[in-house]
Coordinates of C-alpha atoms and ligand atoms in Angstrom, one line a residue:
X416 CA 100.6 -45.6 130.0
X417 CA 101.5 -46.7 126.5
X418 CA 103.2 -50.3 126.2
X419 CA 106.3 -50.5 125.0
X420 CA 106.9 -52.3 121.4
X421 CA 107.3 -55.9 121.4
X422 CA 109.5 -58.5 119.7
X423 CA 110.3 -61.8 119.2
X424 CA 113.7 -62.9 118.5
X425 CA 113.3 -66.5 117.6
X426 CA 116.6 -68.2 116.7
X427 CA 116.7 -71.2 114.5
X428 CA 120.9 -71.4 114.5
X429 CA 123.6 -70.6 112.4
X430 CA 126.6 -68.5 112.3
X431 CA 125.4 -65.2 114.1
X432 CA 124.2 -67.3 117.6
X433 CA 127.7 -68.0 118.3
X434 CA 130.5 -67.7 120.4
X435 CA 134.4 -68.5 120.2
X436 CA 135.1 -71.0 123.0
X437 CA 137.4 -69.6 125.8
X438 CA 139.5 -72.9 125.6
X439 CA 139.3 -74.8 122.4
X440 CA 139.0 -71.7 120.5
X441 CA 136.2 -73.0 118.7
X442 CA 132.7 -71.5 117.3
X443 CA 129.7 -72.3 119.8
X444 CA 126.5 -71.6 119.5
X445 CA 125.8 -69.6 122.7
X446 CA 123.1 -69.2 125.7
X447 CA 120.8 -67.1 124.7
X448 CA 119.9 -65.3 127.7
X449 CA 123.1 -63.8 127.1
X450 CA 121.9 -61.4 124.3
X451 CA 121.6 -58.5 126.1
X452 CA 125.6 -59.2 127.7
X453 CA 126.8 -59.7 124.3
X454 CA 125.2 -56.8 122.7
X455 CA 124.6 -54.1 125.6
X456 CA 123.2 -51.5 123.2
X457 CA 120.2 -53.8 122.3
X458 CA 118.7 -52.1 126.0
X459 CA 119.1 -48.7 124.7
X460 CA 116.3 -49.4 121.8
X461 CA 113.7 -49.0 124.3
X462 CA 111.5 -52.5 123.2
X463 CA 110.2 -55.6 125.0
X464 CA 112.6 -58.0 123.3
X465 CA 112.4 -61.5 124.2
X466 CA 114.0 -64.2 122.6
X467 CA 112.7 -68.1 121.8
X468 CA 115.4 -70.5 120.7
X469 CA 115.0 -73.6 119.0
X470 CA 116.9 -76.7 120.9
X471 CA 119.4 -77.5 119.5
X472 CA 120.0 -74.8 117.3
X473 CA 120.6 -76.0 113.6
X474 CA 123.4 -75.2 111.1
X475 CA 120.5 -74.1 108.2
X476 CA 121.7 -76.6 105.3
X477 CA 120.3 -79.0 108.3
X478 CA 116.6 -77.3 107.2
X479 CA 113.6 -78.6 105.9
X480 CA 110.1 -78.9 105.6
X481 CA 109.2 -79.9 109.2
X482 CA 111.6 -77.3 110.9
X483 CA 109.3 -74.6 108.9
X484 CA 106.3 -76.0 110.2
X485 CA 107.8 -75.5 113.9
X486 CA 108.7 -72.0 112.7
X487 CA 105.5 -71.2 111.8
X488 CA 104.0 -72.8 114.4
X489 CA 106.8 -70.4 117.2
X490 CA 105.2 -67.2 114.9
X491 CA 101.3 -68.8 115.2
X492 CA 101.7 -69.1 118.3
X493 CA 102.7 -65.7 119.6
X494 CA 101.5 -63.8 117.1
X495 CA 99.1 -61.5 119.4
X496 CA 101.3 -61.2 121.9
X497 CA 104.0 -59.2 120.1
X498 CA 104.6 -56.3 117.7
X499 CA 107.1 -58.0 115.4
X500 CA 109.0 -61.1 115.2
X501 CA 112.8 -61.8 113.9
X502 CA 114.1 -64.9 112.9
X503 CA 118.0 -65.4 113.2
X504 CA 118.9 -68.3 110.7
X505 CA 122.1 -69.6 108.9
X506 CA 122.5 -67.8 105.5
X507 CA 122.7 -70.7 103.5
X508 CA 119.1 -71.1 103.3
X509 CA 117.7 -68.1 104.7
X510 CA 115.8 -67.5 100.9
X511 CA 114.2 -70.9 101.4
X512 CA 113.1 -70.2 104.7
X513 CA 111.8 -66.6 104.6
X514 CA 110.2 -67.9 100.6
X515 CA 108.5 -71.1 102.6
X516 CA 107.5 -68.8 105.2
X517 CA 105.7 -66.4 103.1
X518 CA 103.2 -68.8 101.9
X519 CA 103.4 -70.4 105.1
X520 CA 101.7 -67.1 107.0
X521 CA 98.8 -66.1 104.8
X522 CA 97.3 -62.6 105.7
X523 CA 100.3 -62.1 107.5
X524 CA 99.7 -58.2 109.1
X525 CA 103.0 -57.9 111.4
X526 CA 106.9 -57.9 110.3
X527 CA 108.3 -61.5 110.1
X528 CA 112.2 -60.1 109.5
X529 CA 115.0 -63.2 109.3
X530 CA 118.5 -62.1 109.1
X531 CA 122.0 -63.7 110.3
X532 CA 125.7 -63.1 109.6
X533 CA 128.8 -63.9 108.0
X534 CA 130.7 -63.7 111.2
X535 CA 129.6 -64.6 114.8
X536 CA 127.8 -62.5 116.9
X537 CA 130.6 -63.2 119.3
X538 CA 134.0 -61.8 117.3
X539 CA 134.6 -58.4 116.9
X540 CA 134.1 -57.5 113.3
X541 CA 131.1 -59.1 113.4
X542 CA 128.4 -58.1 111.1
X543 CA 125.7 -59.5 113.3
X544 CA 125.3 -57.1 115.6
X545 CA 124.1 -54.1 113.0
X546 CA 122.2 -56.6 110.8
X547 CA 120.2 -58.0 114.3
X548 CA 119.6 -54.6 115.8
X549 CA 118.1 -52.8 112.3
X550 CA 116.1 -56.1 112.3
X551 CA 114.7 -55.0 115.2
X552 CA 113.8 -51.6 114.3
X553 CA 112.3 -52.7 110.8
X554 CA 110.0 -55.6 112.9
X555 CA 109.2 -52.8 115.4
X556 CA 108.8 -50.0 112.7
X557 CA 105.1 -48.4 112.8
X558 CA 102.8 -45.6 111.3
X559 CA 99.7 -44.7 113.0
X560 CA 100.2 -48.1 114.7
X561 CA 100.7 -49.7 111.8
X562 CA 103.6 -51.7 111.4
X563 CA 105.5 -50.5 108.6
X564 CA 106.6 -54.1 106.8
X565 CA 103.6 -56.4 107.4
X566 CA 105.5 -58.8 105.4
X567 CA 108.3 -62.3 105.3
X568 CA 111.4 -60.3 104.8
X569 CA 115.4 -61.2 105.1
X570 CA 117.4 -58.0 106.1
X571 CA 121.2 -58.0 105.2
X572 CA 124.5 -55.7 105.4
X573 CA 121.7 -52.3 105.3
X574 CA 119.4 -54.2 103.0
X575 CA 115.7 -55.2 103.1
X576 CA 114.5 -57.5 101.0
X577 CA 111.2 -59.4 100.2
X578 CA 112.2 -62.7 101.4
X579 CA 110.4 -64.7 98.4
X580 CA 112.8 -63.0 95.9
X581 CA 115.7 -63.2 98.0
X582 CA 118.9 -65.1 96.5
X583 CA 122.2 -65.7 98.4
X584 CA 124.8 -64.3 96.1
X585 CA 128.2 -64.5 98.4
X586 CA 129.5 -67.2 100.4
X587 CA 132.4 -64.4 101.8
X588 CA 130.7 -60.9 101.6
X589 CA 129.0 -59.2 104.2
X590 CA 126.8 -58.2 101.2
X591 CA 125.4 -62.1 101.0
X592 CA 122.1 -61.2 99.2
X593 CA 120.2 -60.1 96.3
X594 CA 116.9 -59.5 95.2
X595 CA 117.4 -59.3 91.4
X596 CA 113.6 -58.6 90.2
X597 CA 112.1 -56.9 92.8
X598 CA 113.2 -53.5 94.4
X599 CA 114.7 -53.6 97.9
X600 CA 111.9 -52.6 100.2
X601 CA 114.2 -50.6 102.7
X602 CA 117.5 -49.1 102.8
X603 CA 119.7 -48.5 106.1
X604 CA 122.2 -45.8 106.5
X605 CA 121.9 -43.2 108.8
X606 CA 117.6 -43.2 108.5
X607 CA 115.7 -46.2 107.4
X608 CA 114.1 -45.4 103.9
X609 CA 111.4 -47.4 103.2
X610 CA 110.3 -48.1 99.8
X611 CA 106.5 -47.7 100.1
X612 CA 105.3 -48.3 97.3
X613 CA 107.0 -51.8 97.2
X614 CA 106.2 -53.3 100.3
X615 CA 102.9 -54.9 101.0
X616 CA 99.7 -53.2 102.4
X617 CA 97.9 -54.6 105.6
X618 CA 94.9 -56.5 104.8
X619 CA 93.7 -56.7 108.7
X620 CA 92.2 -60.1 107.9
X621 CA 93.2 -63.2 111.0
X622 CA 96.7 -65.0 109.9
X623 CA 96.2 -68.4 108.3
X624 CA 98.9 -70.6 108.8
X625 CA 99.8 -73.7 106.4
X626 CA 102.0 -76.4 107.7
X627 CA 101.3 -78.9 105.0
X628 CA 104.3 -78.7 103.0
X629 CA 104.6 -81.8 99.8
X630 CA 107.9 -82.8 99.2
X631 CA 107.3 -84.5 96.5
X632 CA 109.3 -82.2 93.7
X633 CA 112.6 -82.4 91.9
X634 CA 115.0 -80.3 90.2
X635 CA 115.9 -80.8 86.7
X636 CA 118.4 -78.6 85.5
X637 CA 119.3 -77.9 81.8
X638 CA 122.9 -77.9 80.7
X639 CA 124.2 -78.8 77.0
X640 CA 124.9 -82.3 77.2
X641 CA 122.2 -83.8 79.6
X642 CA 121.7 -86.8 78.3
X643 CA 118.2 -88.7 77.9
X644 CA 118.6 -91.3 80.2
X645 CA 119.2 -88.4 82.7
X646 CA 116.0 -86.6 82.0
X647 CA 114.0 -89.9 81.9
X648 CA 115.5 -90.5 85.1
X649 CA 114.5 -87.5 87.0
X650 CA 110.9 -87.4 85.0
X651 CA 110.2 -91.0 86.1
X652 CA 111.2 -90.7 90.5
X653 CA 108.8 -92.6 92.2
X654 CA 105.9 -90.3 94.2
X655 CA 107.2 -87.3 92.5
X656 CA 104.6 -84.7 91.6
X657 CA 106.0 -81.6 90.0
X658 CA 109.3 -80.5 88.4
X659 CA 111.2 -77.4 88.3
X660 CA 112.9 -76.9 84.5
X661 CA 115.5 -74.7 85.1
X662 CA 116.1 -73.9 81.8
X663 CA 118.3 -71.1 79.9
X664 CA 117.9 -67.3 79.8
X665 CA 113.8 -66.6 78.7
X666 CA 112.7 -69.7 79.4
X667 CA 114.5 -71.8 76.4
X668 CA 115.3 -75.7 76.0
X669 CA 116.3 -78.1 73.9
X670 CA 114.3 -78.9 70.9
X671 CA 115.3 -82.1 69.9
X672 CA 112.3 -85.1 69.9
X673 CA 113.5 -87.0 72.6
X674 CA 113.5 -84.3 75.0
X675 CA 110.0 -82.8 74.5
X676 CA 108.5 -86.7 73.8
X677 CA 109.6 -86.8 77.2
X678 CA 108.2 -84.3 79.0
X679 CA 105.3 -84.3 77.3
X680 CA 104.6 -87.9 78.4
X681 CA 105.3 -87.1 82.2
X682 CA 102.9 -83.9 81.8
X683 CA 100.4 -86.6 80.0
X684 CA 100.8 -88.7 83.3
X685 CA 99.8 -86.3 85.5
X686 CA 103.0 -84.6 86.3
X687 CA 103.3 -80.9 87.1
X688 CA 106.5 -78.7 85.2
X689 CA 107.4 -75.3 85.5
X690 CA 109.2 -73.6 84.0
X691 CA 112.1 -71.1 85.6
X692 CA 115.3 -69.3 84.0
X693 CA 118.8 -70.2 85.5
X694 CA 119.3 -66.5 84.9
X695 CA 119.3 -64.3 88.3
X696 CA 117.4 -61.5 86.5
X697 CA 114.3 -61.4 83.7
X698 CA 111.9 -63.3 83.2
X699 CA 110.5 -66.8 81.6
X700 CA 108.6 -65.4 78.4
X701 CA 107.6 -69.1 76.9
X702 CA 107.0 -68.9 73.3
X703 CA 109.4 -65.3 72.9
X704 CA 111.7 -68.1 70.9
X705 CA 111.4 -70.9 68.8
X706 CA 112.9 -72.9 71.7
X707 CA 110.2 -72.2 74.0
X708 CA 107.1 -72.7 71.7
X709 CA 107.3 -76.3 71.5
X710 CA 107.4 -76.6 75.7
X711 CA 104.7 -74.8 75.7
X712 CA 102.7 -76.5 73.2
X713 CA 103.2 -79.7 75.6
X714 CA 101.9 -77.8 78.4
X715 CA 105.3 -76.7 80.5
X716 CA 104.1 -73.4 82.9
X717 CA 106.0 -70.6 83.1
X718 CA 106.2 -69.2 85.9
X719 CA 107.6 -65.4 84.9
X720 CA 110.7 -64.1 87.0
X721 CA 110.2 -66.2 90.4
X722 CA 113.6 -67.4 92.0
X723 CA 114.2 -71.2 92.2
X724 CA 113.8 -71.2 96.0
X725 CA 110.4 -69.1 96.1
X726 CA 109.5 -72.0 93.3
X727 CA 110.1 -75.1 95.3
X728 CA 108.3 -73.3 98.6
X729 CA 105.2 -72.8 96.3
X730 CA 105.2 -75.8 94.6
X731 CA 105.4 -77.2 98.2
X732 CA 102.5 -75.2 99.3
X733 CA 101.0 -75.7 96.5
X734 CA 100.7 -79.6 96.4
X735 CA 100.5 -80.1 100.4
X736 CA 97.1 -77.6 100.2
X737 CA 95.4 -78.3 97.2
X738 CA 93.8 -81.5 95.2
X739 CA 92.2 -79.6 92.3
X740 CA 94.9 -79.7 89.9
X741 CA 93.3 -77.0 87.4
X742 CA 93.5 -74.6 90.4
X743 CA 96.9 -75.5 91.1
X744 CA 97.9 -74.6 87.7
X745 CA 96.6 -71.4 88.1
X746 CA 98.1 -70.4 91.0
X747 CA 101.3 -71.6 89.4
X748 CA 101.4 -68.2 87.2
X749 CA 99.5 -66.3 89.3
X750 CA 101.3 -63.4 92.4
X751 CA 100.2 -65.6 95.8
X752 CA 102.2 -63.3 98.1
X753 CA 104.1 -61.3 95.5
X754 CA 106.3 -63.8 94.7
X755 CA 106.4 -63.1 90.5
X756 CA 106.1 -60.3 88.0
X757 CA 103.0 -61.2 86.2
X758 CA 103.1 -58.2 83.9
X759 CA 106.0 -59.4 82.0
X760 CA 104.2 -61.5 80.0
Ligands
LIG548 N1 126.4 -72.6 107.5 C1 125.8 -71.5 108.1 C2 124.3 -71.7 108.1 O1 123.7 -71.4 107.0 C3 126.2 -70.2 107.5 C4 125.6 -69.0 108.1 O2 125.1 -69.0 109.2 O3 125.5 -68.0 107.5 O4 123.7 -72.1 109.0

């Protein structure tokens, strides 16, 4: 006899695991083995679902670094023993997670699908309950016994996206996310329609899992007035390693002397900057305008059209798994788990 599909429902916390409290009328997160009581129709879909459930579940702007390394380790750990795995997680961070996961699970071969909700599981017009059970079919989803999205994905309001180019876009909407430069990789209305050609092939090599995350990174953000005590500041944090410039449309920044003497000392020093656009869409092309060339010439890396949160996972990876820093540079600009455009120049 033929074994039925299996999946993982791991839950990290957030909105969708909870409950309204009978008496105080407040939101709760709530027992797990209450799933199937909560959402009857789960029994219908014919699987081996069982559930894992982090203790105590955590509110996701509560996420970091070593929570991901407990993630990874849940996913390690059963890998073999199931067909899929689905991550229920707050929305708030969901693109961190699902981007830190994806270099996280190296030669990943089975569906790794987070999703969550705007509104509890447990009130009526929930959106939880269609966004968990598609979850399901995507993770369980298979050709030739294949699975179909062998890949770190975050599925929302009948969306599938690749989680590393995932952006939350809405605090309100059921419609919370956005992949704005890379094609959503599944649609769900009445069939799924995968978008083959944009999801990743199987490579059938063993998983390799990397926990060592490096923390040691920083924001600076460009707006017109940042003053240079500001940038000096944030160049000159103790232990820091690499900084994201999160500069203006195609990868543009101040020109002014100060500025670039600046960077171009930290870079001297040893530190690491990349360059991304504050722009949802496009792409960094450094050197496309006058305000670019002169970063470049000081040795700022562009790293094409990757999302702020997919940079500060790699940069993470990155530093915790490497020494060599040539090679590090290299992989800056260069597709580790389709995370960037390269082609766009
Ligand atoms: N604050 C919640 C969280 O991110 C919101 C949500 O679950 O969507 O954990």
């Amino acid at each position: 006899m033929e074994s039925k599909t299996s999946i993982l429902i791991i839950y990290t916390g957030g909105t969708i695991g909870m409950v309204r409290d009978a008496k105080t009328g407040a939101l709760k997160p709530f027992k797990f083995e209450n799933l199937f009581k909560i959402i009857p129709s789960l029994e219908m879909l014919n699987y081996d679902i069982e559930s894992y459930c982090f203790d105590p579940p955590v509110d996701s702007s509560n996420m970091n670094p070593g929570f991901w390394a407990e993630l990874a380790g849940v996913i390690e750990k059963n890998y073999e023993s199931y067909d899929g795995f689905v991550v229920l997680h707050g929305s708030d961070t969901m693109a961190y997670t699902a981007s830190a996961l994806s270099f996280m699970l190296q030669n990943l071969n089975k569906p790794v699908i987070l999703t969550g909700s705007q509104l509890p599981l447990g009130m009526v017009r929930t959106d939880g309950r269609e966004n968990l059970i598609t979850s399901i079919e995507i993770a369980a989803a298979k050709e030739d016994e294949t699975p179909l999205v062998p890949e770190v994905c975050i599925y929302f309001e009948n969306q599938l996206f690749r989680g590393n180019r995932t952006h939350k876009i809405n605090a309100d909407d059921f419609e919370a996310f956005r992949s704005p430069n890379y094609p959503v990789l599944a649609d769900a209305g009445v069939y799924i329609k995968y978008n083959r050609n944009a999801i990743h092939n199987p490579n059938f090599k063993k998983l390799k899992v990397y926990k060592n995350l490096d923390q040691g990174i920083a924001i600076l953000k460009l707006f017109p007035g940042i003053t240079e005590i500001t940038v000096k500041s944030i160049l000159n944090i103790k232990g820091l390693k690499a900084v994201i410039l999160e500069s203006y449309g195609a990868g543009n920044a101040p020109t002014s002397d100060w500025f670039i003497r600046l960077l171009k000392n930290a870079i001297k020093k040893g530190l690491i900057i990349i360059n991304v656009s504050q722009c949802e869409s496009g792409s960094v092309m450094m050197g496309k305008y006058e305000t670019s060339v002169r970063l470049k010439e000081v040795g700022v890396l562009g790293v094409f059209d990757i999302t702020t949160e997919a940079a500060i996972a790699k940069l993470m990876y990155l530093l915790g798994n490497f020494s060599d820093k040539e090679k590090i540079n290299k992989l800056i600009a260069t597709s580790i788990v389709g995370e960037i455009t390269t082609s766009a120049g």
